[in-house]
mmCIF file of C-alpha atoms in Angstrom:
data_model
loop_
_atom_site.group_PDB
_atom_site.id
_atom_site.type_symbol
_atom_site.label_atom_id
_atom_site.label_comp_id
_atom_site.label_asym_id
_atom_site.label_seq_id
_atom_site.Cartn_x
_atom_site.Cartn_y
_atom_site.Cartn_z
ATOM 1 C CA MET O 1 144.358 88.904 112.710
ATOM 2 C CA ASP O 2 145.891 87.639 109.480
ATOM 3 C CA PHE O 3 146.570 90.546 107.095
ATOM 4 C CA THR O 4 147.917 88.345 104.292
ATOM 5 C CA PRO O 5 145.956 89.100 101.096
ATOM 6 C CA THR O 6 143.719 86.269 99.965
ATOM 7 C CA GLU O 7 144.396 84.569 96.654
ATOM 8 C CA ASP O 8 141.380 86.333 95.108
ATOM 9 C CA ARG O 9 142.621 89.758 96.219
ATOM 10 C CA ARG O 10 146.118 89.057 94.921
ATOM 11 C CA MET O 11 144.627 88.115 91.552
ATOM 12 C CA ILE O 12 142.522 91.283 91.423
ATOM 13 C CA GLY O 13 145.471 93.442 92.412
ATOM 14 C CA ASP O 14 147.857 91.791 89.937
ATOM 15 C CA SER O 15 145.337 91.964 87.094
ATOM 16 C CA LEU O 16 144.535 95.603 87.732
ATOM 17 C CA ARG O 17 148.202 96.555 88.043
ATOM 18 C CA ARG O 18 149.045 94.900 84.710
ATOM 19 C CA TYR O 19 146.046 96.440 82.982
ATOM 20 C CA LEU O 20 146.791 99.955 84.186
ATOM 21 C CA ALA O 21 150.511 99.652 83.419
ATOM 22 C CA GLU O 22 149.742 98.600 79.834
ATOM 23 C CA GLN O 23 146.599 100.609 79.104
ATOM 24 C CA TYR O 24 146.813 103.674 81.343
ATOM 25 C CA PRO O 25 150.354 105.111 81.153
ATOM 26 C CA ILE O 26 150.924 108.575 82.589
ATOM 27 C CA GLU O 27 150.774 110.223 79.143
ATOM 28 C CA HIS O 28 147.297 108.779 78.544
ATOM 29 C CA ARG O 29 146.235 109.634 82.089
ATOM 30 C CA ASN O 30 147.215 113.272 81.729
ATOM 31 C CA LYS O 31 145.533 113.548 78.337
ATOM 32 C CA VAL O 32 142.138 112.289 79.521
ATOM 33 C CA ALA O 33 142.225 113.755 83.048
ATOM 34 C CA TYR O 34 142.206 117.379 81.925
ATOM 35 C CA GLU O 35 140.210 117.293 78.675
ATOM 36 C CA GLY O 36 136.657 116.657 77.540
ATOM 37 C CA VAL O 37 134.749 114.394 79.912
ATOM 38 C CA PHE O 38 137.838 114.209 82.186
ATOM 39 C CA HIS O 39 138.209 110.423 82.007
ATOM 40 C CA ASP O 40 138.234 107.719 79.333
ATOM 41 C CA PRO O 41 134.798 106.050 78.930
ATOM 42 C CA ALA O 42 136.353 103.222 76.905
ATOM 43 C CA LYS O 43 138.805 102.399 79.704
ATOM 44 C CA TRP O 44 135.984 102.607 82.250
ATOM 45 C CA ALA O 45 134.077 99.995 80.249
ATOM 46 C CA GLU O 46 137.175 97.781 80.165
ATOM 47 C CA LEU O 47 137.598 98.095 83.944
ATOM 48 C CA ALA O 48 133.979 96.968 84.322
ATOM 49 C CA GLU O 49 134.663 94.026 82.010
ATOM 50 C CA LEU O 50 137.585 93.065 84.246
ATOM 51 C CA GLY O 51 135.096 92.923 87.130
ATOM 52 C CA ILE O 52 136.832 95.597 89.179
ATOM 53 C CA LEU O 53 133.572 97.273 90.232
ATOM 54 C CA GLY O 54 132.233 93.964 91.511
ATOM 55 C CA ALA O 55 135.013 93.907 94.106
ATOM 56 C CA LEU O 56 133.501 96.935 95.831
ATOM 57 C CA VAL O 57 130.268 95.301 97.055
ATOM 58 C CA THR O 58 129.429 91.992 98.685
ATOM 59 C CA GLU O 59 128.239 88.814 97.005
ATOM 60 C CA ASP O 60 124.781 89.292 98.551
ATOM 61 C CA ASP O 61 124.616 92.686 96.845
ATOM 62 C CA GLY O 62 125.671 91.347 93.452
ATOM 63 C CA GLY O 63 129.448 91.717 93.721
ATOM 64 C CA PHE O 64 132.148 89.384 94.942
ATOM 65 C CA GLY O 65 134.011 91.376 97.581
ATOM 66 C CA GLY O 66 132.820 94.391 99.494
ATOM 67 C CA ALA O 67 135.145 94.137 102.485
ATOM 68 C CA GLY O 68 137.508 96.920 103.461
ATOM 69 C CA PHE O 69 140.469 94.975 102.125
ATOM 70 C CA ASP O 70 138.758 94.519 98.750
ATOM 71 C CA ILE O 71 138.398 98.289 98.487
ATOM 72 C CA THR O 72 142.034 98.913 99.452
ATOM 73 C CA THR O 73 143.218 96.294 96.940
ATOM 74 C CA VAL O 74 141.499 98.140 94.089
ATOM 75 C CA PHE O 75 142.352 101.677 95.156
ATOM 76 C CA GLU O 76 146.012 101.030 95.929
ATOM 77 C CA GLU O 77 146.442 99.975 92.310
ATOM 78 C CA MET O 78 144.420 102.974 91.136
ATOM 79 C CA GLY O 79 146.836 105.140 93.117
ATOM 80 C CA ARG O 80 149.901 103.542 91.524
ATOM 81 C CA ALA O 81 148.635 104.758 88.149
ATOM 82 C CA ILE O 82 146.895 107.889 89.567
ATOM 83 C CA CYS O 83 144.021 106.630 87.425
ATOM 84 C CA ALA O 84 141.542 109.383 86.550
ATOM 85 C CA GLU O 85 138.489 107.153 86.163
ATOM 86 C CA PRO O 86 135.499 108.016 88.440
ATOM 87 C CA MET O 87 135.997 105.091 90.823
ATOM 88 C CA LEU O 88 135.555 107.081 94.053
ATOM 89 C CA GLY O 89 132.138 108.474 93.141
ATOM 90 C CA ASN O 90 130.911 105.113 91.905
ATOM 91 C CA LEU O 91 132.255 103.343 95.002
ATOM 92 C CA MET O 92 130.206 105.551 97.340
ATOM 93 C CA ALA O 93 127.135 105.327 95.119
ATOM 94 C CA LEU O 94 127.441 101.537 94.892
ATOM 95 C CA ARG O 95 127.694 101.221 98.675
ATOM 96 C CA LEU O 96 124.583 103.382 99.110
ATOM 97 C CA TYR O 97 122.538 101.593 96.471
ATOM 98 C CA ALA O 98 123.546 98.247 97.994
ATOM 99 C CA ALA O 99 122.711 99.366 101.544
ATOM 100 C CA LEU O 100 119.251 100.443 100.395
ATOM 101 C CA GLY O 101 118.495 97.285 98.417
ATOM 102 C CA GLU O 102 118.659 98.843 94.950
ATOM 103 C CA SER O 103 119.962 95.652 93.363
ATOM 104 C CA GLU O 104 119.098 96.501 89.746
ATOM 105 C CA ARG O 105 121.090 99.732 89.895
ATOM 106 C CA VAL O 106 124.003 97.926 91.582
ATOM 107 C CA GLU O 107 124.096 95.320 88.814
ATOM 108 C CA ALA O 108 123.985 97.977 86.103
ATOM 109 C CA ILE O 109 126.894 99.904 87.635
ATOM 110 C CA ILE O 110 128.986 96.771 88.146
ATOM 111 C CA ALA O 111 128.391 95.847 84.506
ATOM 112 C CA GLY O 112 129.490 99.307 83.383
ATOM 113 C CA ALA O 113 126.103 100.011 81.807
ATOM 114 C CA GLU O 114 125.452 102.960 84.138
ATOM 115 C CA ARG O 115 127.528 105.364 86.214
ATOM 116 C CA ALA O 116 126.545 107.129 89.403
ATOM 117 C CA ALA O 117 127.894 109.749 91.780
ATOM 118 C CA PHE O 118 127.089 110.884 95.302
ATOM 119 C CA GLY O 119 126.414 114.543 96.077
ATOM 120 C CA PHE O 120 126.643 115.552 99.720
ATOM 121 C CA ASP O 121 128.977 118.564 100.067
ATOM 122 C CA GLU O 122 127.658 122.121 99.799
ATOM 123 C CA SER O 123 129.661 125.335 99.740
ATOM 124 C CA ASP O 124 128.222 126.370 103.134
ATOM 125 C CA ALA O 125 128.160 122.856 104.573
ATOM 126 C CA TYR O 126 131.592 121.477 103.755
ATOM 127 C CA GLY O 127 132.002 118.157 105.538
ATOM 128 C CA ASP O 128 129.061 118.803 107.884
ATOM 129 C CA LEU O 129 125.977 116.739 107.175
ATOM 130 C CA ASP O 130 123.971 118.698 109.761
ATOM 131 C CA GLU O 131 124.364 121.922 107.753
ATOM 132 C CA ILE O 132 122.993 120.568 104.476
ATOM 133 C CA THR O 133 120.359 122.913 103.051
ATOM 134 C CA THR O 134 119.197 120.950 100.011
ATOM 135 C CA THR O 135 115.602 120.036 100.680
ATOM 136 C CA ALA O 136 113.041 117.588 99.397
ATOM 137 C CA ASP O 137 109.501 118.673 98.643
ATOM 138 C CA GLY O 138 107.398 115.739 97.559
ATOM 139 C CA ASP O 139 109.144 114.233 94.550
ATOM 140 C CA THR O 140 111.394 117.227 93.840
ATOM 141 C CA LEU O 141 114.718 118.512 95.199
ATOM 142 C CA THR O 142 115.995 122.060 95.478
ATOM 143 C CA GLY O 143 119.562 123.015 96.344
ATOM 144 C CA ARG O 144 123.143 122.912 95.101
ATOM 145 C CA LYS O 145 125.864 120.310 95.575
ATOM 146 C CA THR O 146 129.517 121.129 95.126
ATOM 147 C CA VAL O 147 132.525 119.031 94.089
ATOM 148 C CA VAL O 148 130.559 115.903 93.276
ATOM 149 C CA TYR O 149 133.243 113.360 92.394
ATOM 150 C CA GLY O 150 132.353 111.624 89.149
ATOM 151 C CA GLY O 151 129.332 113.883 88.714
ATOM 152 C CA ASN O 152 130.757 114.980 85.370
ATOM 153 C CA SER O 153 129.992 111.608 83.798
ATOM 154 C CA ALA O 154 127.242 110.105 85.971
ATOM 155 C CA ASP O 155 123.915 108.902 84.626
ATOM 156 C CA PHE O 156 122.360 109.067 88.086
ATOM 157 C CA LEU O 157 123.056 111.281 91.069
ATOM 158 C CA LEU O 158 122.489 110.242 94.645
ATOM 159 C CA ILE O 159 121.716 113.379 96.622
ATOM 160 C CA ALA O 160 121.751 113.840 100.393
ATOM 161 C CA ALA O 161 118.913 116.187 101.314
ATOM 162 C CA LYS O 162 116.708 117.114 104.221
ATOM 163 C CA SER O 163 113.332 115.420 104.110
ATOM 164 C CA ALA O 164 110.076 117.000 105.303
ATOM 165 C CA SER O 165 110.674 115.532 108.772
ATOM 166 C CA GLY O 166 114.122 117.146 108.946
ATOM 167 C CA ALA O 167 115.935 113.824 108.684
ATOM 168 C CA LEU O 168 118.825 113.359 106.279
ATOM 169 C CA GLY O 169 117.393 111.436 103.375
ATOM 170 C CA LEU O 170 118.815 110.039 100.171
ATOM 171 C CA TYR O 171 117.307 110.761 96.762
ATOM 172 C CA GLU O 172 118.064 109.663 93.223
ATOM 173 C CA VAL O 173 118.061 112.224 90.439
ATOM 174 C CA ALA O 174 118.649 111.436 86.777
ATOM 175 C CA ALA O 175 121.539 113.579 85.578
ATOM 176 C CA SER O 176 119.332 114.787 82.730
ATOM 177 C CA ASP O 177 116.906 116.278 85.296
ATOM 178 C CA ALA O 178 119.601 118.404 86.993
ATOM 179 C CA GLU O 179 121.890 121.180 85.837
ATOM 180 C CA VAL O 180 125.350 119.609 85.798
ATOM 181 C CA LEU O 181 128.424 121.864 85.543
ATOM 182 C CA PRO O 182 131.407 119.569 84.886
ATOM 183 C CA TYR O 183 135.065 120.470 85.376
ATOM 184 C CA ALA O 184 138.476 118.934 85.995
ATOM 185 C CA MET O 185 139.899 119.182 89.486
ATOM 186 C CA ILE O 186 143.301 120.797 90.001
ATOM 187 C CA ASP O 187 145.020 117.398 89.795
ATOM 188 C CA GLY O 188 142.890 116.209 86.879
ATOM 189 C CA ALA O 189 139.883 113.832 86.833
ATOM 190 C CA GLY O 190 136.339 115.035 86.907
ATOM 191 C CA ALA O 191 133.852 116.496 89.332
ATOM 192 C CA ALA O 192 130.790 118.680 88.942
ATOM 193 C CA GLU O 193 128.587 121.283 90.528
ATOM 194 C CA ILE O 194 124.993 120.050 90.653
ATOM 195 C CA ILE O 195 122.177 122.602 90.637
ATOM 196 C CA LEU O 196 118.743 121.329 91.594
ATOM 197 C CA ASP O 197 115.772 123.598 90.932
ATOM 198 C CA LYS O 198 112.720 121.522 91.791
ATOM 199 C CA ALA O 199 114.464 118.649 90.056
ATOM 200 C CA LYS O 200 112.483 115.427 89.760
ATOM 201 C CA ALA O 201 113.752 112.953 92.361
ATOM 202 C CA ARG O 202 113.052 109.466 93.677
ATOM 203 C CA CYS O 203 113.235 109.002 97.438
ATOM 204 C CA LEU O 204 115.368 105.989 98.354
ATOM 205 C CA ALA O 205 115.249 106.580 102.112
ATOM 206 C CA GLU O 206 113.832 109.416 104.203
ATOM 207 C CA ASP O 207 116.435 108.757 106.908
ATOM 208 C CA ALA O 208 119.669 107.470 105.396
ATOM 209 C CA ARG O 209 122.216 109.052 107.729
ATOM 210 C CA ALA O 210 123.795 105.771 108.848
ATOM 211 C CA ALA O 211 124.166 104.542 105.269
ATOM 212 C CA ILE O 212 125.600 107.908 104.167
ATOM 213 C CA GLU O 213 128.198 107.966 106.953
ATOM 214 C CA ALA O 214 129.204 104.372 106.142
ATOM 215 C CA ALA O 215 129.583 105.196 102.436
ATOM 216 C CA LEU O 216 131.706 108.258 103.240
ATOM 217 C CA ASP O 217 133.951 106.151 105.477
ATOM 218 C CA ALA O 218 134.355 103.621 102.659
ATOM 219 C CA GLY O 219 135.390 106.499 100.408
ATOM 220 C CA ARG O 220 137.946 107.737 102.964
ATOM 221 C CA VAL O 221 139.502 104.281 103.284
ATOM 222 C CA ALA O 222 139.683 104.121 99.488
ATOM 223 C CA LEU O 223 141.520 107.458 99.407
ATOM 224 C CA CYS O 224 143.960 106.226 102.077
ATOM 225 C CA ALA O 225 144.779 103.183 99.965
ATOM 226 C CA GLU O 226 145.090 105.298 96.820
ATOM 227 C CA ALA O 227 147.604 107.525 98.634
ATOM 228 C CA VAL O 228 149.661 104.510 99.722
ATOM 229 C CA GLY O 229 149.874 103.328 96.106
ATOM 230 C CA ALA O 230 150.844 106.773 94.830
ATOM 231 C CA MET O 231 153.444 107.251 97.587
ATOM 232 C CA ASP O 232 155.024 103.880 96.772
ATOM 233 C CA VAL O 233 155.510 104.893 93.143
ATOM 234 C CA LEU O 234 156.823 108.347 94.043
ATOM 235 C CA LYS O 235 159.368 106.782 96.407
ATOM 236 C CA VAL O 236 160.709 104.576 93.612
ATOM 237 C CA MET O 237 160.868 107.558 91.228
ATOM 238 C CA THR O 238 162.768 109.623 93.791
ATOM 239 C CA LYS O 239 165.258 106.859 94.581
ATOM 240 C CA ASP O 240 165.894 106.254 90.863
ATOM 241 C CA TYR O 241 166.474 109.964 90.305
ATOM 242 C CA LEU O 242 168.922 110.199 93.204
ATOM 243 C CA MET O 243 170.837 107.231 91.797
ATOM 244 C CA GLN O 244 171.044 108.800 88.325
ATOM 245 C CA ARG O 245 171.822 112.429 89.197
ATOM 246 C CA GLN O 246 175.589 113.000 89.583
ATOM 247 C CA GLN O 247 177.476 115.660 91.538
ATOM 248 C CA PHE O 248 181.208 115.690 92.311
ATOM 249 C CA GLY O 249 181.566 112.530 90.223
ATOM 250 C CA ARG O 250 179.147 110.329 92.129
ATOM 251 C CA PRO O 251 175.364 109.781 92.473
ATOM 252 C CA ILE O 252 173.728 112.213 94.874
ATOM 253 C CA ALA O 253 172.035 109.189 96.475
ATOM 254 C CA LEU O 254 175.369 108.584 98.220
ATOM 255 C CA PHE O 255 175.086 111.884 100.137
ATOM 256 C CA GLN O 256 174.159 111.077 103.718
ATOM 257 C CA ALA O 257 171.718 113.959 104.155
ATOM 258 C CA LEU O 258 169.636 112.751 101.194
ATOM 259 C CA GLN O 259 169.798 109.156 102.431
ATOM 260 C CA HIS O 260 168.348 110.250 105.767
ATOM 261 C CA ARG O 261 165.537 112.138 104.068
ATOM 262 C CA LEU O 262 164.700 109.135 101.875
ATOM 263 C CA VAL O 263 164.620 106.868 104.945
ATOM 264 C CA ASP O 264 162.275 109.261 106.794
ATOM 265 C CA PHE O 265 160.135 109.365 103.680
ATOM 266 C CA SER O 266 160.002 105.541 103.536
ATOM 267 C CA ILE O 267 159.076 105.236 107.229
ATOM 268 C CA GLU O 268 156.136 107.592 106.687
ATOM 269 C CA ILE O 269 154.874 105.403 103.852
ATOM 270 C CA GLU O 270 155.032 102.255 105.969
ATOM 271 C CA GLN O 271 153.151 103.990 108.792
ATOM 272 C CA ALA O 272 150.548 105.095 106.260
ATOM 273 C CA ARG O 273 150.221 101.526 104.978
ATOM 274 C CA SER O 274 149.798 100.139 108.499
ATOM 275 C CA ILE O 275 147.071 102.558 109.546
ATOM 276 C CA THR O 276 145.248 102.010 106.244
ATOM 277 C CA ILE O 277 145.207 98.275 107.001
ATOM 278 C CA HIS O 278 143.789 99.058 110.453
ATOM 279 C CA ALA O 279 141.055 101.252 108.995
ATOM 280 C CA ALA O 280 140.195 98.674 106.314
ATOM 281 C CA ALA O 281 139.807 96.011 109.002
ATOM 282 C CA ARG O 282 137.495 98.300 110.993
ATOM 283 C CA LEU O 283 135.408 99.296 107.976
ATOM 284 C CA ASP O 284 133.386 96.099 108.298
ATOM 285 C CA SER O 285 132.774 96.583 112.034
ATOM 286 C CA GLU O 286 129.193 96.722 113.282
ATOM 287 C CA ASP O 287 130.349 99.359 115.766
ATOM 288 C CA ALA O 288 129.870 102.572 113.764
ATOM 289 C CA LYS O 289 131.800 104.679 116.279
ATOM 290 C CA ALA O 290 134.829 102.356 116.214
ATOM 291 C CA ARG O 291 134.720 102.368 112.424
ATOM 292 C CA ALA O 292 134.495 106.141 112.185
ATOM 293 C CA LEU O 293 137.327 106.627 114.691
ATOM 294 C CA ALA O 294 139.678 104.242 112.885
ATOM 295 C CA VAL O 295 138.900 105.882 109.542
ATOM 296 C CA ALA O 296 139.395 109.421 110.884
ATOM 297 C CA GLN O 297 142.737 108.455 112.449
ATOM 298 C CA ALA O 298 143.868 106.888 109.187
ATOM 299 C CA LYS O 299 142.773 109.807 106.999
ATOM 300 C CA ASN O 300 144.489 112.264 109.345
ATOM 301 C CA LEU O 301 147.805 110.410 109.226
ATOM 302 C CA ILE O 302 147.516 109.828 105.482
ATOM 303 C CA GLY O 303 146.987 113.539 104.931
ATOM 304 C CA ARG O 304 150.113 114.439 106.873
ATOM 305 C CA ALA O 305 152.211 111.692 105.286
ATOM 306 C CA SER O 306 151.030 112.550 101.773
ATOM 307 C CA LYS O 307 152.019 116.189 102.201
ATOM 308 C CA LEU O 308 155.450 115.283 103.573
ATOM 309 C CA VAL O 309 156.148 112.721 100.843
ATOM 310 C CA ALA O 310 154.983 115.055 98.076
ATOM 311 C CA GLU O 311 157.044 117.993 99.343
ATOM 312 C CA GLU O 312 160.165 115.920 100.001
ATOM 313 C CA ALA O 313 159.958 114.258 96.592
ATOM 314 C CA VAL O 314 159.690 117.604 94.814
ATOM 315 C CA GLN O 315 162.594 119.066 96.809
ATOM 316 C CA MET O 316 164.868 116.074 96.240
ATOM 317 C CA HIS O 317 164.116 116.160 92.513
ATOM 318 C CA GLY O 318 164.925 119.853 92.268
ATOM 319 C CA GLY O 319 163.407 121.879 89.435
ATOM 320 C CA ILE O 320 162.379 118.877 87.330
ATOM 321 C CA GLY O 321 160.072 117.779 90.152
ATOM 322 C CA MET O 322 157.711 120.638 89.328
ATOM 323 C CA THR O 323 157.553 120.227 85.554
ATOM 324 C CA TRP O 324 154.436 119.099 83.722
ATOM 325 C CA GLU O 325 156.475 116.620 81.642
ATOM 326 C CA TYR O 326 157.815 114.741 84.682
ATOM 327 C CA ALA O 327 155.401 112.141 86.070
ATOM 328 C CA GLY O 328 156.492 112.738 89.654
ATOM 329 C CA SER O 329 154.922 116.197 89.700
ATOM 330 C CA HIS O 330 151.504 114.704 88.951
ATOM 331 C CA TYR O 331 151.879 112.143 91.735
ATOM 332 C CA ALA O 332 152.828 114.918 94.162
ATOM 333 C CA LYS O 333 149.815 116.979 93.093
ATOM 334 C CA ARG O 334 147.486 113.998 93.491
ATOM 335 C CA LEU O 335 148.824 113.305 97.007
ATOM 336 C CA ILE O 336 148.182 116.878 98.117
ATOM 337 C CA MET O 337 144.678 116.712 96.644
ATOM 338 C CA ILE O 338 143.820 113.453 98.435
ATOM 339 C CA ASP O 339 144.216 115.210 101.780
ATOM 340 C CA HIS O 340 141.452 117.634 100.827
ATOM 341 C CA GLN O 341 138.922 115.040 99.659
ATOM 342 C CA LEU O 342 136.202 113.854 102.088
ATOM 343 C CA GLY O 343 137.668 115.903 104.939
ATOM 344 C CA ASP O 344 141.233 117.131 105.323
ATOM 345 C CA THR O 345 143.769 116.518 108.092
ATOM 346 C CA GLU O 346 142.249 119.051 110.477
ATOM 347 C CA ASP O 347 138.687 117.839 109.858
ATOM 348 C CA GLN O 348 139.727 114.275 110.617
ATOM 349 C CA LEU O 349 141.593 115.354 113.752
ATOM 350 C CA ARG O 350 138.468 117.091 115.062
ATOM 351 C CA THR O 351 136.395 114.000 114.253
ATOM 352 C CA ALA O 352 138.847 111.690 116.011
ATOM 353 C CA MET O 353 138.943 113.962 119.071
ATOM 354 C CA ALA O 354 135.143 114.130 119.246
ATOM 355 C CA LEU O 355 134.826 110.347 118.936
ATOM 356 C CA SER O 356 137.492 109.913 121.627
ATOM 357 C CA ASP O 357 135.672 112.399 123.912
ATOM 358 C CA ILE O 358 138.671 114.768 123.830
ATOM 359 C CA SER O 359 137.812 118.476 123.991
ATOM 360 C CA GLU O 360 139.510 121.015 121.720
ATOM 361 C CA PRO O 361 141.817 123.428 123.561
ATOM 362 C CA ALA O 362 140.154 126.752 124.473
#
């Protein structure tokens, strides 16, 4: 298989990298990620004008990409800037709307005219779709969704809920018809708690489990790519710091112990990049089990690599690595947070073992 990026993907990646470098520096990112609506609506509109959202769905669905490698192209650049815009929530919502033939909503999101988010997690059903307790009764929904990425700024909420038949359905709720409690996550950017008390809803599918699992896997691949981008930048920051910091009249980068740690650090990043490529290639597979296994393996390794890279970077920087003013601390925080989104390292290990028919030790 040829993993060389196509000309179109190179253009998207280069354009997005230039835009974010010029328009979304770390000072701006930190300002918008923790205040007000927890992102910059003007920058979101500009990203839509650049056509970035169109890369997340296929041409048949109104976009111009939609493959796993299109998603990784976009999210790796988002990770380089640790961009706080609600791309993850809109990615999953776009994939669901597209899978269910909601072309008008897809077009509106791609154009930046509307924003959407996907609510699936519940405080007592973290990462387990079978334990969801939100229920549909006719054209209303009752329940509570937690940590809905992008829910703080969404116009429409896609909600996973149990239908009357007990199947896992998908419903659309206008944000104005739900109680939305927005907040910034610990690493910045927005999420929300969504409270539904007989909220008016539109049923998109009474049994949408396959589409929901596919959208969640697309989100996990996106997070893997975002981590690779963030780790790349943090590696460069760490190397530059080691070259500048002097002890005993020479740069500390010349100390062999630190060189070994930086090499280990770099090897982890390359392993993370390789398994993300593997998962992106499998994302388009018609074999749902093969796709889910590849994604779980990738997210598990990414979680472990992200933690190692973040911790090593902070330690090699010393005290400055933990300061608010130093950009590296925000990259480290984002990398730790990525592990906990859409299932952490242990969750993904259990998933991979179950899909590989490996029993957990007694």
